[in-house]
Amino acid sequence: MITEKMIPAFQKAEGGLFSSVEKADVGDAVVKLKERGVALMSWADPFYPDPSMPPHVAEAMIESIRSGFASHYTMPIGSGELKAEIAEKLKKVNGLTVVPDRNIIITPGSDSGLFFAMLPFIHEGDEVMIVDPSYPNNFQNTEIMGGVIVRIPVYAENGYQFNISDFEERLTKKTKMIVLTNPNNPTTTVYRREKLLELADFAVKNDLVVVVDQAFEQPVFDGIEMVTIAALPGMWERTVSVFSFSKGMGLSGLRVGYLVADDPIMDKLYGAAVSVVGATNTSAQVGAIAALRDDSFMGKYFECFDRRRRIVYDSLHDIPGVSMQLSESGFLSWVDVSGLGTESEVLAYLGEHALVSINSGAPYGEEGKGHIRIVHGVFSDNQVLEEAVGKMRKALFRLAKEKGLCE
Ligand SMILES: Cc1ncc(COP(=O)(O)O)c(C=O)c1O
């Protein structure tokens, strides 16, 4: 078998998140689900499958193609104009003051950015501390690079915030890095300032590298403060921050993300950027500039996602066998269904009786078992979402009845 020549992390790759849909054959599986009238609520893609690009972003991109500007690479590795806009945003939103050409690398989406952020640091056997549950790529990237995953479990009882003692207890001579998804996917948790200060202190004391993925930094609800860990004392020099236009701005199709770090790290990243991530699409970068210059459309998204997180919470939290918290950020809901069965049983039941496709919690880590993730940010029409959630409520009540949990 040719695959036996692969490294173990690839030998065990099975279509990742989509393996429960159909092995690596994502496109076809989606078509089949759509034909059955299944509502797809498993793509963390705002308003999917409906169009969501603001007209001024589309216009800028079209013009870049018409004028011929988009025929070529942006140099060096990312548009200087985009980096200047990003630097403004970093100052305003993240409290980071950076030199645009020095401290920012534009990446084709933040998935590749996340991989690139970790890659230079991880030697075989290095231990990487990762909150569990969190974004599956954190675990897979670590394994691909020959690192060792050290799981930091978080629980509903603490609002899914981490305890610093869990990091301290797992520290060894081999600990190299902390990878933090903040806000977290799937739990939507926004790590509080006091928690991040403790983590920063721990990282500084033990000379650890921090990779933080802030793809979901906007929107954050209920006035919760979104703290950029790289802006905390002692953190700038040891943190690589990963950002994206895909989530808060709903521009996933642009495939634009960016990395931010201090000069010594960046010099090395720039040295390898062409071979590891390559250039990002030129017209997409033009679109990203337009989105940053006029981001007023995000206000509408905030209202929409705020309303929808409440709809999902109000519809599901009181079902026997189900427990959940109101989402703190983004457009996801994280639901504990362990009182009703395994996550696969509940998914299959919902697929059949509510015609919805949602995510199993299992790929998000050990603590994801017994959970499901619902992407409530899909569809532009609220009513489509409300109907799908209504069907889920009915189906879960029915399942609870079958399990003898209610009349
Ligand atoms: C936490 C998190 N980070 C990063 C990404 C990657 O997004 P993109 O590559 O579109 O920027 C995702 C996508 O789902 C995500 O959930």
CSV table of C-alpha atoms and ligand atoms in Angstrom, one decimal:
chain,number,residue,atom,x,y,z
A,1,MET,CA,0.0,0.0,0.0
A,2,ILE,CA,1.4,3.4,-1.0
A,3,THR,CA,-0.1,5.0,2.1
A,4,GLU,CA,2.2,2.8,4.3
A,5,LYS,CA,5.0,5.1,3.1
A,6,MET,CA,3.3,8.0,4.7
A,7,ILE,CA,4.0,9.4,8.2
A,8,PRO,CA,1.5,8.0,10.8
A,9,ALA,CA,-0.4,11.2,11.1
A,10,PHE,CA,-1.4,11.0,7.4
A,11,GLN,CA,-2.0,7.2,7.5
A,12,LYS,CA,-4.7,7.8,10.1
A,13,ALA,CA,-6.3,10.8,8.3
A,14,GLU,CA,-9.8,9.8,7.3
A,15,GLY,CA,-11.4,12.8,5.7
A,16,GLY,CA,-11.2,14.6,9.1
A,17,LEU,CA,-14.4,16.5,10.1
A,18,PHE,CA,-16.2,15.0,7.1
A,19,SER,CA,-15.5,11.4,7.7
A,20,SER,CA,-19.0,10.9,9.1
A,21,VAL,CA,-20.5,12.4,6.0
A,22,GLU,CA,-18.5,10.4,3.4
A,23,LYS,CA,-14.8,9.7,3.3
A,24,ALA,CA,-13.0,12.7,1.9
A,25,ASP,CA,-15.6,12.9,-0.8
A,26,VAL,CA,-17.1,16.0,0.6
A,27,GLY,CA,-18.5,17.7,-2.6
A,28,ASP,CA,-20.5,14.7,-3.6
A,29,ALA,CA,-21.8,14.0,-0.1
A,30,VAL,CA,-23.0,17.5,0.2
A,31,VAL,CA,-24.9,17.3,-3.2
A,32,LYS,CA,-26.6,14.1,-2.0
A,33,LEU,CA,-27.6,15.7,1.3
A,34,LYS,CA,-29.0,18.7,-0.5
A,35,GLU,CA,-31.0,16.5,-2.8
A,36,ARG,CA,-32.6,14.9,0.3
A,37,GLY,CA,-33.6,18.4,1.5
A,38,VAL,CA,-31.2,18.2,4.4
A,39,ALA,CA,-30.4,21.6,6.0
A,40,LEU,CA,-26.6,21.9,6.1
A,41,MET,CA,-25.6,23.3,9.5
A,42,SER,CA,-22.2,21.8,9.8
A,43,TRP,CA,-20.0,24.3,7.8
A,44,ALA,CA,-18.6,27.1,9.9
A,45,ASP,CA,-19.2,29.4,7.0
A,46,PRO,CA,-21.4,32.5,7.6
A,47,PHE,CA,-24.7,32.4,5.6
A,48,TYR,CA,-23.8,29.3,3.7
A,49,PRO,CA,-25.0,28.5,1.0
A,50,ASP,CA,-26.5,32.0,0.4
A,51,PRO,CA,-24.5,34.9,-1.1
A,52,SER,CA,-23.0,37.1,1.6
A,53,MET,CA,-20.4,39.3,-0.1
A,54,PRO,CA,-21.0,43.0,0.5
A,55,PRO,CA,-21.4,44.9,-2.8
A,56,HIS,CA,-18.4,47.2,-2.2
A,57,VAL,CA,-16.1,44.2,-1.6
A,58,ALA,CA,-17.4,42.5,-4.8
A,59,GLU,CA,-17.0,45.8,-6.8
A,60,ALA,CA,-13.4,46.2,-5.6
A,61,MET,CA,-12.5,42.6,-6.6
A,62,ILE,CA,-14.2,42.9,-10.0
A,63,GLU,CA,-12.4,46.2,-10.7
A,64,SER,CA,-9.0,44.6,-9.8
A,65,ILE,CA,-9.7,41.9,-12.4
A,66,ARG,CA,-10.9,44.4,-15.1
A,67,SER,CA,-8.0,46.7,-14.6
A,68,GLY,CA,-5.5,43.8,-14.9
A,69,PHE,CA,-4.1,44.4,-11.4
A,70,ALA,CA,-5.2,41.0,-10.3
A,71,SER,CA,-3.1,39.3,-13.1
A,72,HIS,CA,0.0,39.3,-10.8
A,73,TYR,CA,1.3,38.4,-7.4
A,74,THR,CA,1.2,41.0,-4.7
A,75,MET,CA,4.7,41.6,-3.5
A,76,PRO,CA,6.3,40.8,-1.1
A,77,ILE,CA,4.1,37.9,-0.1
A,78,GLY,CA,1.0,40.0,0.6
A,79,SER,CA,-0.1,43.4,-0.4
A,80,GLY,CA,1.6,46.3,1.4
A,81,GLU,CA,-1.7,48.2,1.2
A,82,LEU,CA,-3.6,45.4,2.9
A,83,LYS,CA,-0.9,45.1,5.6
A,84,ALA,CA,-1.3,48.8,6.3
A,85,GLU,CA,-5.0,48.4,6.7
A,86,ILE,CA,-4.5,45.4,8.9
A,87,ALA,CA,-2.0,47.3,11.1
A,88,GLU,CA,-4.8,49.9,11.7
A,89,LYS,CA,-7.2,47.2,12.6
A,90,LEU,CA,-4.7,45.5,14.9
A,91,LYS,CA,-4.2,48.8,16.8
A,92,LYS,CA,-7.9,49.5,17.1
A,93,VAL,CA,-9.3,46.1,17.8
A,94,ASN,CA,-6.4,44.2,19.3
A,95,GLY,CA,-4.3,46.8,21.0
A,96,LEU,CA,-1.2,45.8,19.0
A,97,THR,CA,1.1,48.3,17.4
A,98,VAL,CA,3.0,46.7,14.6
A,99,VAL,CA,5.2,47.7,11.6
A,100,PRO,CA,3.0,46.6,8.7
A,101,ASP,CA,5.7,45.3,6.4
A,102,ARG,CA,7.7,43.6,9.2
A,103,ASN,CA,5.1,42.0,11.5
A,104,ILE,CA,2.3,40.8,9.2
A,105,ILE,CA,2.2,37.9,6.7
A,106,ILE,CA,-0.9,37.5,4.5
A,107,THR,CA,-1.8,33.8,4.2
A,108,PRO,CA,-4.3,32.0,2.0
A,109,GLY,CA,-6.9,31.6,4.8
A,110,SER,CA,-6.0,31.1,8.4
A,111,ASP,CA,-5.8,27.3,8.3
A,112,SER,CA,-2.6,27.5,6.4
A,113,GLY,CA,-1.5,30.3,8.7
A,114,LEU,CA,-2.2,28.2,11.7
A,115,PHE,CA,0.0,25.4,10.3
A,116,PHE,CA,2.7,27.8,9.3
A,117,ALA,CA,2.7,29.4,12.8
A,118,MET,CA,3.4,26.1,14.5
A,119,LEU,CA,5.7,24.5,12.0
A,120,PRO,CA,9.0,26.3,12.7
A,121,PHE,CA,8.9,25.4,16.3
A,122,ILE,CA,7.9,21.8,16.6
A,123,HIS,CA,10.6,19.2,16.7
A,124,GLU,CA,9.8,15.5,17.0
A,125,GLY,CA,8.6,14.8,20.6
A,126,ASP,CA,7.9,18.4,21.6
A,127,GLU,CA,4.8,18.7,23.7
A,128,VAL,CA,2.0,21.0,22.7
A,129,MET,CA,-0.6,22.0,25.2
A,130,ILE,CA,-4.1,22.3,23.6
A,131,VAL,CA,-7.4,23.0,25.3
A,132,ASP,CA,-9.8,20.1,24.8
A,133,PRO,CA,-12.3,20.5,23.1
A,134,SER,CA,-10.9,22.8,20.5
A,135,TYR,CA,-10.4,23.2,16.8
A,136,PRO,CA,-9.5,19.7,15.4
A,137,ASN,CA,-6.6,21.2,13.3
A,138,ASN,CA,-4.7,22.0,16.5
A,139,PHE,CA,-4.5,18.3,17.3
A,140,GLN,CA,-3.8,17.1,13.7
A,141,ASN,CA,-1.2,19.8,13.0
A,142,THR,CA,0.7,18.7,16.2
A,143,GLU,CA,0.7,15.1,15.1
A,144,ILE,CA,1.8,15.9,11.5
A,145,MET,CA,4.8,17.8,12.9
A,146,GLY,CA,5.8,15.0,15.2
A,147,GLY,CA,4.7,16.8,18.3
A,148,VAL,CA,2.9,15.3,21.3
A,149,ILE,CA,-0.6,16.4,22.1
A,150,VAL,CA,-1.0,17.4,25.8
A,151,ARG,CA,-4.7,17.9,26.4
A,152,ILE,CA,-6.0,20.6,28.8
A,153,PRO,CA,-9.6,19.6,29.5
A,154,VAL,CA,-12.3,22.3,30.0
A,155,TYR,CA,-15.7,21.7,31.4
A,156,ALA,CA,-19.2,23.2,31.2
A,157,GLU,CA,-19.2,23.8,35.0
A,158,ASN,CA,-16.5,26.5,34.6
A,159,GLY,CA,-18.1,28.0,31.5
A,160,TYR,CA,-15.4,26.1,29.5
A,161,GLN,CA,-12.7,28.4,30.9
A,162,PHE,CA,-9.3,26.7,31.5
A,163,ASN,CA,-7.7,26.3,34.9
A,164,ILE,CA,-4.1,27.3,35.0
A,165,SER,CA,-3.4,24.4,37.4
A,166,ASP,CA,-4.2,22.0,34.5
A,167,PHE,CA,-1.4,23.5,32.5
A,168,GLU,CA,0.9,23.5,35.5
A,169,GLU,CA,0.3,19.9,36.3
A,170,ARG,CA,1.1,18.8,32.7
A,171,LEU,CA,4.3,20.9,32.3
A,172,THR,CA,7.4,18.8,31.5
A,173,LYS,CA,10.9,19.5,30.2
A,174,LYS,CA,9.5,18.8,26.7
A,175,THR,CA,6.7,21.3,26.8
A,176,LYS,CA,7.3,23.7,23.9
A,177,MET,CA,4.1,25.4,22.9
A,178,ILE,CA,0.5,26.3,23.9
A,179,VAL,CA,-2.0,26.5,21.1
A,180,LEU,CA,-5.0,28.4,22.0
A,181,THR,CA,-8.2,29.0,20.0
A,182,ASN,CA,-9.7,32.2,21.4
A,183,PRO,CA,-12.6,32.5,21.2
A,184,ASN,CA,-12.8,28.7,21.2
A,185,ASN,CA,-14.4,26.6,18.5
A,186,PRO,CA,-16.6,24.6,19.3
A,187,THR,CA,-17.5,26.0,22.7
A,188,THR,CA,-17.5,29.7,21.7
A,189,THR,CA,-15.8,30.5,25.0
A,190,VAL,CA,-14.0,33.9,25.2
A,191,TYR,CA,-11.1,33.4,27.6
A,192,ARG,CA,-11.3,36.1,30.3
A,193,ARG,CA,-8.5,38.6,30.9
A,194,GLU,CA,-7.7,37.1,34.3
A,195,LYS,CA,-7.3,33.6,32.8
A,196,LEU,CA,-5.1,34.9,30.0
A,197,LEU,CA,-3.0,36.9,32.4
A,198,GLU,CA,-2.4,33.6,34.3
A,199,LEU,CA,-1.6,31.8,31.1
A,200,ALA,CA,0.8,34.6,30.0
A,201,ASP,CA,2.6,34.4,33.3
A,202,PHE,CA,2.9,30.6,32.9
A,203,ALA,CA,4.2,31.0,29.4
A,204,VAL,CA,6.8,33.6,30.3
A,205,LYS,CA,8.0,31.7,33.4
A,206,ASN,CA,8.4,28.5,31.5
A,207,ASP,CA,9.7,30.1,28.2
A,208,LEU,CA,6.9,28.7,26.1
A,209,VAL,CA,5.8,29.7,22.6
A,210,VAL,CA,2.1,30.6,22.2
A,211,VAL,CA,0.2,30.2,19.0
A,212,VAL,CA,-3.2,31.9,19.3
A,213,ASP,CA,-6.0,31.5,16.7
A,214,GLN,CA,-8.3,34.5,16.8
A,215,ALA,CA,-10.3,33.5,13.7
A,216,PHE,CA,-13.5,34.0,15.8
A,217,GLU,CA,-12.6,37.2,17.6
A,218,GLN,CA,-15.6,39.0,16.1
A,219,PRO,CA,-18.5,39.0,17.1
A,220,VAL,CA,-18.3,38.6,20.8
A,221,PHE,CA,-21.6,39.1,22.8
A,222,ASP,CA,-22.9,40.4,26.1
A,223,GLY,CA,-20.1,43.0,26.4
A,224,ILE,CA,-17.5,40.3,27.1
A,225,GLU,CA,-14.0,41.7,26.6
A,226,MET,CA,-12.0,40.0,23.8
A,227,VAL,CA,-8.4,40.1,24.9
A,228,THR,CA,-5.6,39.6,22.5
A,229,ILE,CA,-3.0,37.6,24.4
A,230,ALA,CA,-0.1,38.9,22.3
A,231,ALA,CA,-0.8,42.4,23.8
A,232,LEU,CA,-0.3,41.1,27.4
A,233,PRO,CA,3.0,41.7,29.3
A,234,GLY,CA,5.9,39.5,28.0
A,235,MET,CA,3.8,38.0,25.3
A,236,TRP,CA,4.6,39.9,22.1
A,237,GLU,CA,8.0,38.3,21.7
A,238,ARG,CA,6.7,34.7,22.2
A,239,THR,CA,3.3,34.7,20.4
A,240,VAL,CA,2.3,34.1,16.9
A,241,SER,CA,-1.3,35.4,16.3
A,242,VAL,CA,-3.5,33.9,13.6
A,243,PHE,CA,-6.4,35.9,12.1
A,244,SER,CA,-8.9,35.4,9.4
A,245,PHE,CA,-11.4,37.3,7.2
A,246,SER,CA,-13.6,34.2,7.0
A,247,LYS,CA,-15.7,34.2,10.2
A,248,GLY,CA,-16.5,37.7,11.6
A,249,MET,CA,-16.5,39.3,8.1
A,250,GLY,CA,-18.2,36.3,6.5
A,251,LEU,CA,-15.7,36.3,3.7
A,252,SER,CA,-14.6,32.7,3.8
A,253,GLY,CA,-14.5,32.4,0.0
A,254,LEU,CA,-11.8,35.1,-0.2
A,255,ARG,CA,-9.3,32.7,1.5
A,256,VAL,CA,-7.5,35.5,3.3
A,257,GLY,CA,-5.9,35.3,6.7
A,258,TYR,CA,-2.8,36.8,8.3
A,259,LEU,CA,-0.1,36.0,10.9
A,260,VAL,CA,1.2,38.6,13.3
A,261,ALA,CA,4.4,38.3,15.3
A,262,ASP,CA,7.6,39.9,16.5
A,263,ASP,CA,10.6,40.6,14.2
A,264,PRO,CA,12.8,37.6,15.0
A,265,ILE,CA,10.0,35.1,14.4
A,266,MET,CA,8.8,37.0,11.3
A,267,ASP,CA,12.2,37.1,9.7
A,268,LYS,CA,12.3,33.3,9.7
A,269,LEU,CA,8.7,32.9,8.6
A,270,TYR,CA,9.3,35.3,5.7
A,271,GLY,CA,12.3,33.2,4.8
A,272,ALA,CA,10.1,30.1,4.2
A,273,ALA,CA,6.8,31.7,3.3
A,274,VAL,CA,7.0,31.1,-0.4
A,275,SER,CA,7.7,27.4,0.0
A,276,VAL,CA,5.2,26.8,2.8
A,277,VAL,CA,2.1,28.9,2.2
A,278,GLY,CA,2.8,30.7,-1.0
A,279,ALA,CA,1.1,33.9,-2.2
A,280,THR,CA,-2.5,34.8,-1.5
A,281,ASN,CA,-4.9,35.5,-4.4
A,282,THR,CA,-4.5,39.1,-5.5
A,283,SER,CA,-8.1,40.1,-6.1
A,284,ALA,CA,-9.1,38.5,-2.8
A,285,GLN,CA,-6.6,40.8,-1.0
A,286,VAL,CA,-8.2,43.7,-2.8
A,287,GLY,CA,-11.5,42.6,-1.5
A,288,ALA,CA,-10.1,42.3,2.0
A,289,ILE,CA,-8.8,45.9,1.8
A,290,ALA,CA,-12.3,47.1,0.8
A,291,ALA,CA,-13.8,45.1,3.7
A,292,LEU,CA,-11.5,46.7,6.3
A,293,ARG,CA,-12.0,50.2,4.9
A,294,ASP,CA,-15.8,49.9,5.2
A,295,ASP,CA,-16.7,47.2,7.8
A,296,SER,CA,-20.1,48.6,8.6
A,297,PHE,CA,-21.8,45.4,7.3
A,298,MET,CA,-20.5,43.6,10.4
A,299,GLY,CA,-23.1,45.4,12.5
A,300,LYS,CA,-25.8,43.5,10.7
A,301,TYR,CA,-24.0,40.2,11.2
A,302,PHE,CA,-23.6,40.9,14.9
A,303,GLU,CA,-27.4,41.4,15.3
A,304,CYS,CA,-28.2,38.4,13.2
A,305,PHE,CA,-25.9,36.0,15.1
A,306,ASP,CA,-26.9,37.5,18.5
A,307,ARG,CA,-30.5,36.7,17.7
A,308,ARG,CA,-29.8,33.3,16.4
A,309,ARG,CA,-27.7,32.1,19.3
A,310,ARG,CA,-30.8,32.9,21.5
A,311,ILE,CA,-33.1,31.1,19.2
A,312,VAL,CA,-31.0,27.9,19.4
A,313,TYR,CA,-30.6,28.3,23.2
A,314,ASP,CA,-34.3,28.9,23.8
A,315,SER,CA,-35.3,26.0,21.5
A,316,LEU,CA,-32.9,23.4,22.9
A,317,HIS,CA,-31.7,24.0,26.4
A,318,ASP,CA,-34.8,22.7,28.2
A,319,ILE,CA,-35.1,19.4,26.4
A,320,PRO,CA,-34.6,16.5,28.8
A,321,GLY,CA,-31.2,14.9,28.3
A,322,VAL,CA,-29.8,18.1,26.7
A,323,SER,CA,-27.7,20.8,28.3
A,324,MET,CA,-26.0,23.8,26.8
A,325,GLN,CA,-24.9,27.4,27.4
A,326,LEU,CA,-25.8,30.5,25.5
A,327,SER,CA,-23.0,31.1,23.0
A,328,GLU,CA,-20.5,33.8,23.9
A,329,SER,CA,-19.2,34.5,20.4
A,330,GLY,CA,-19.5,33.7,16.7
A,331,PHE,CA,-22.2,31.7,15.1
A,332,LEU,CA,-21.9,28.2,16.7
A,333,SER,CA,-23.8,26.4,19.4
A,334,TRP,CA,-22.2,23.7,21.5
A,335,VAL,CA,-24.7,21.2,22.9
A,336,ASP,CA,-24.2,18.3,25.4
A,337,VAL,CA,-26.6,15.5,24.3
A,338,SER,CA,-25.0,12.8,26.3
A,339,GLY,CA,-28.2,12.3,28.2
A,340,LEU,CA,-29.8,11.1,24.9
A,341,GLY,CA,-27.1,8.8,23.6
A,342,THR,CA,-23.7,9.0,21.9
A,343,GLU,CA,-23.0,11.9,19.6
A,344,SER,CA,-23.3,9.6,16.5
A,345,GLU,CA,-26.6,8.2,17.6
A,346,VAL,CA,-28.0,11.7,18.1
A,347,LEU,CA,-26.6,12.9,14.8
A,348,ALA,CA,-28.1,10.0,13.0
A,349,TYR,CA,-31.5,10.6,14.7
A,350,LEU,CA,-31.4,14.3,13.8
A,351,GLY,CA,-30.4,13.6,10.2
A,352,GLU,CA,-33.4,11.3,9.8
A,353,HIS,CA,-36.1,13.1,11.9
A,354,ALA,CA,-35.1,16.7,11.6
A,355,LEU,CA,-33.3,16.6,8.2
A,356,VAL,CA,-30.3,18.6,9.5
A,357,SER,CA,-26.7,17.9,9.0
A,358,ILE,CA,-24.7,19.1,12.1
A,359,ASN,CA,-21.3,18.2,13.5
A,360,SER,CA,-20.3,15.4,15.9
A,361,GLY,CA,-18.4,16.8,18.9
A,362,ALA,CA,-15.9,13.9,18.7
A,363,PRO,CA,-13.3,15.4,16.4
A,364,TYR,CA,-13.0,18.4,18.8
A,365,GLY,CA,-11.3,16.2,21.4
A,366,GLU,CA,-11.9,13.8,24.2
A,367,GLU,CA,-14.2,16.2,25.9
A,368,GLY,CA,-16.2,16.6,22.6
A,369,LYS,CA,-17.8,13.1,23.1
A,370,GLY,CA,-21.5,13.3,23.8
A,371,HIS,CA,-21.7,16.7,22.2
A,372,ILE,CA,-22.9,18.1,18.9
A,373,ARG,CA,-21.9,21.4,17.2
A,374,ILE,CA,-24.6,23.4,15.4
A,375,VAL,CA,-23.6,26.1,13.0
A,376,HIS,CA,-26.5,28.5,13.4
A,377,GLY,CA,-24.8,31.2,11.3
A,378,VAL,CA,-25.8,29.4,8.0
A,379,PHE,CA,-28.6,30.7,5.6
A,380,SER,CA,-29.3,34.3,5.0
A,381,ASP,CA,-33.0,33.9,5.8
A,382,ASN,CA,-33.7,33.7,9.6
A,383,GLN,CA,-36.8,31.7,8.9
A,384,VAL,CA,-34.9,28.8,7.3
A,385,LEU,CA,-32.8,28.6,10.4
A,386,GLU,CA,-35.8,28.9,12.7
A,387,GLU,CA,-37.6,26.1,10.9
A,388,ALA,CA,-34.5,23.8,11.0
A,389,VAL,CA,-34.0,24.5,14.8
A,390,GLY,CA,-37.8,23.9,15.3
A,391,LYS,CA,-37.5,20.5,13.7
A,392,MET,CA,-34.5,19.7,15.9
A,393,ARG,CA,-36.4,20.6,19.0
A,394,LYS,CA,-39.3,18.3,18.0
A,395,ALA,CA,-36.9,15.5,17.1
A,396,LEU,CA,-34.9,15.7,20.3
A,397,PHE,CA,-38.1,15.8,22.4
A,398,ARG,CA,-39.2,12.7,20.6
A,399,LEU,CA,-35.8,11.0,21.3
A,400,ALA,CA,-36.1,12.0,25.0
A,401,LYS,CA,-39.5,10.4,25.1
A,402,GLU,CA,-38.2,7.2,23.5
A,403,LYS,CA,-35.4,7.2,26.1
A,404,GLY,CA,-38.0,7.4,28.8
A,405,LEU,CA,-36.8,10.9,30.0
A,406,CYS,CA,-40.2,12.5,29.6
A,407,GLU,CA,-43.9,11.8,28.8
B,1,LIG,C1,-11.0,28.1,14.9
B,1,LIG,C2,-10.8,28.2,13.5
B,1,LIG,N1,-9.6,28.7,13.0
B,1,LIG,C3,-9.3,28.8,11.7
B,1,LIG,C4,-10.2,28.3,10.8
B,1,LIG,C5,-9.8,28.4,9.3
B,1,LIG,O1,-10.5,29.4,8.6
B,1,LIG,P1,-10.0,30.0,7.3
B,1,LIG,O2,-8.9,29.1,6.7
B,1,LIG,O3,-11.2,30.1,6.4
B,1,LIG,O4,-9.4,31.4,7.7
B,1,LIG,C6,-11.4,27.8,11.2
B,1,LIG,C7,-12.4,27.3,10.1
B,1,LIG,O5,-13.4,26.7,10.4
B,1,LIG,C8,-11.7,27.7,12.5
B,1,LIG,O6,-12.8,27.2,13.0
